[in-house]
Coordinates of N, CA and C in Angstrom, one line a residue:
M696 N 40.9 92.2 0.8 CA 40.4 92.4 2.1 C 39.0 93.1 2.5
T697 N 38.3 92.4 3.0 CA 36.7 93.2 3.1 C 36.5 94.1 3.9
K698 N 35.6 94.6 4.3 CA 35.7 96.1 5.0 C 35.1 94.9 6.6
K699 N 35.1 94.0 6.4 CA 34.5 93.6 7.8 C 36.2 92.6 8.6
N700 N 37.0 92.5 7.7 CA 38.4 92.0 8.0 C 39.1 93.4 8.6
K701 N 39.0 94.6 7.9 CA 39.8 95.6 8.2 C 39.7 96.2 9.8
Q702 N 38.0 95.9 9.9 CA 37.4 96.7 11.2 C 38.0 95.3 11.9
E703 N 38.2 94.4 12.3 CA 38.7 93.0 12.9 C 40.2 93.6 13.3
E704 N 40.9 93.7 12.1 CA 42.2 94.0 12.1 C 42.5 95.2 13.3
K705 N 41.4 96.1 13.1 CA 41.6 97.3 13.7 C 41.1 97.4 15.3
S706 N 40.5 96.7 15.4 CA 39.7 95.7 16.7 C 41.4 95.2 17.3
E707 N 41.6 94.1 16.7 CA 42.5 93.6 17.4 C 44.0 94.5 17.9
K708 N 43.9 95.2 16.8 CA 45.0 96.4 16.9 C 44.8 96.9 18.3
K709 N 43.5 97.8 17.9 CA 43.6 98.9 19.5 C 43.6 97.2 20.8
L710 N 42.8 96.4 20.7 CA 42.9 95.7 21.5 C 44.7 95.7 22.2
L711 N 45.2 94.7 21.4 CA 47.0 95.0 21.6 C 47.6 96.3 22.5
E712 N 47.2 97.2 21.8 CA 47.2 98.4 22.3 C 47.2 98.7 23.5
E713 N 45.9 98.4 23.9 CA 45.5 98.6 25.1 C 45.7 97.2 26.3
I714 N 46.1 96.5 25.9 CA 46.5 95.2 26.8 C 48.2 95.8 27.2
S715 N 48.9 95.8 25.6 CA 50.1 96.7 26.4 C 50.1 98.0 27.2
E716 N 49.7 98.6 27.4 CA 49.4 99.9 28.0 C 49.6 99.5 29.3
K717 N 48.7 98.5 30.2 CA 48.1 98.2 30.7 C 49.2 96.6 31.4
L718 N 50.1 96.1 30.7 CA 51.6 95.8 31.1 C 52.2 96.5 31.5
D719 N 52.6 97.7 31.1 CA 53.4 99.0 31.0 C 53.2 99.3 32.8
K720 N 51.8 99.3 33.0 CA 51.4 99.6 34.3 C 52.1 98.6 35.1
I721 N 51.6 97.9 35.1 CA 51.9 96.2 36.0 C 53.4 96.5 35.8
L722 N 54.1 96.4 35.0 CA 55.5 96.4 35.2 C 56.3 97.6 36.0
G723 N 55.8 98.7 35.9 CA 55.9 99.8 36.3 C 56.0 99.8 38.4
V724 N 54.5 99.1 38.8 CA 54.6 99.4 39.8 C 55.1 97.9 40.4
L725 N 55.5 97.1 39.8 CA 56.7 95.8 39.9 C 57.6 96.7 40.2
A726 N 58.7 97.7 39.3 CA 60.0 98.0 39.4 C 60.0 98.8 40.5
I727 N 59.0 99.8 41.0 CA 59.6 100.8 42.3 C 59.8 100.0 43.2
Q728 N 59.4 99.0 43.2 CA 59.5 98.1 44.7 C 60.8 98.3 45.2
N729 N 61.7 98.4 44.0 CA 63.2 98.6 44.7 C 63.7 100.0 44.4
V730 N 62.3 101.1 44.7 CA 63.4 102.6 44.4 C 62.7 102.9 46.0
S731 N 63.9 103.4 46.5 CA 63.6 103.6 48.0 C 63.1 105.4 47.8
D732 N 63.3 106.3 47.0 CA 62.5 107.5 46.8 C 61.3 108.1 46.3
V733 N 60.6 108.2 47.4 CA 59.0 108.9 47.0 C 58.8 109.2 46.1
D734 N 59.9 110.6 45.6 CA 59.7 111.5 44.3 C 59.9 110.5 43.2
S735 N 60.8 110.1 43.2 CA 61.2 108.6 42.3 C 60.1 107.9 41.9
K736 N 59.4 107.2 42.7 CA 58.8 106.5 42.6 C 57.1 107.4 42.0
I737 N 56.8 108.8 42.4 CA 56.1 109.1 42.0 C 55.9 109.4 40.3
K738 N 57.4 109.9 40.3 CA 57.8 110.5 38.9 C 57.7 109.1 37.9
I739 N 57.6 107.8 38.2 CA 57.7 107.0 37.6 C 56.2 106.6 37.1
L740 N 55.6 106.5 38.5 CA 54.7 106.3 37.7 C 53.4 107.6 37.0
K741 N 53.7 108.7 37.4 CA 53.1 109.6 37.0 C 53.7 109.5 35.2
N742 N 54.8 108.9 35.0 CA 55.0 108.9 33.1 C 54.5 107.9 33.1
L743 N 54.1 106.6 33.5 CA 53.5 105.9 32.9 C 52.0 105.4 33.1
G744 N 51.2 106.8 33.5 CA 50.0 107.7 33.2 C 49.0 107.0 34.3
F745 N 49.6 106.9 35.4 CA 49.1 106.7 36.5 C 48.3 108.4 37.0
S746 N 47.1 107.8 37.6 CA 47.0 109.8 38.0 C 47.4 109.8 39.2
S747 N 47.0 111.1 40.2 CA 47.4 111.3 41.4 C 46.7 110.5 42.3
A748 N 45.4 110.3 41.9 CA 44.4 109.3 42.6 C 45.1 107.8 43.1
E749 N 45.2 107.5 41.6 CA 46.0 105.7 41.7 C 47.2 106.0 42.6
I750 N 48.1 106.4 42.0 CA 49.7 106.7 42.7 C 49.3 107.0 44.2
G751 N 48.4 107.8 44.9 CA 48.2 108.0 46.0 C 47.6 106.4 46.8
L752 N 46.9 105.7 45.9 CA 46.2 104.8 47.1 C 47.4 103.5 46.7
L753 N 48.2 103.2 45.8 CA 49.0 102.3 45.4 C 51.0 102.8 46.4
M754 N 50.7 104.1 46.8 CA 52.1 104.4 47.7 C 51.1 105.1 49.0
G755 N 49.9 105.0 49.7 CA 49.3 104.9 50.7 C 49.7 106.4 51.2
L756 N 49.6 107.2 49.9 CA 49.5 109.0 50.2 C 48.5 109.7 50.1
K757 N 48.3 111.0 50.8 CA 47.0 111.7 50.7 C 46.9 112.3 49.6
N758 N 48.1 112.9 49.2 CA 48.0 114.5 48.4 C 49.6 114.0 47.6
V759 N 48.9 113.3 46.4 CA 50.5 113.3 45.8 C 50.9 114.6 45.2
R760 N 50.3 115.1 44.5 CA 50.3 116.6 44.3 C 51.8 117.4 44.9
V761 N 51.8 117.4 45.8 CA 52.7 118.5 46.3 C 53.9 117.8 46.7
H762 N 54.2 116.4 46.1 CA 55.8 116.1 45.7 C 56.6 116.5 44.6
K763 N 57.5 116.5 45.5 CA 58.5 116.9 43.7 C 58.3 115.9 42.5
G764 N 58.5 114.4 42.9 CA 58.0 113.8 41.7 C 56.8 114.1 40.9
W765 N 55.8 114.8 41.2 CA 54.7 115.0 41.2 C 54.7 116.1 39.8
K766 N 55.6 117.2 40.4 CA 55.7 118.6 39.9 C 56.7 118.3 39.1
G767 N 57.4 117.5 39.1 CA 58.6 117.5 37.4 C 59.7 118.2 38.3
K768 N 60.2 118.5 39.1 CA 61.3 119.0 39.8 C 62.2 118.3 40.0

């Protein structure tokens, strides 16, 4: 295997990892539609790697960090 092939393989692997992470986030957003508790929704989205600003936009909240779901309680 040449050096160029190894680099291409690494870039493909990295690209697949990025796609997988984004799909996980999309599925998480879809999954929380059936969750009624706001704190549970926040916790799920936080565990998927969403920032507090992103969660606020998705849920229509100004300050996500004051909720129990963000604090992990």
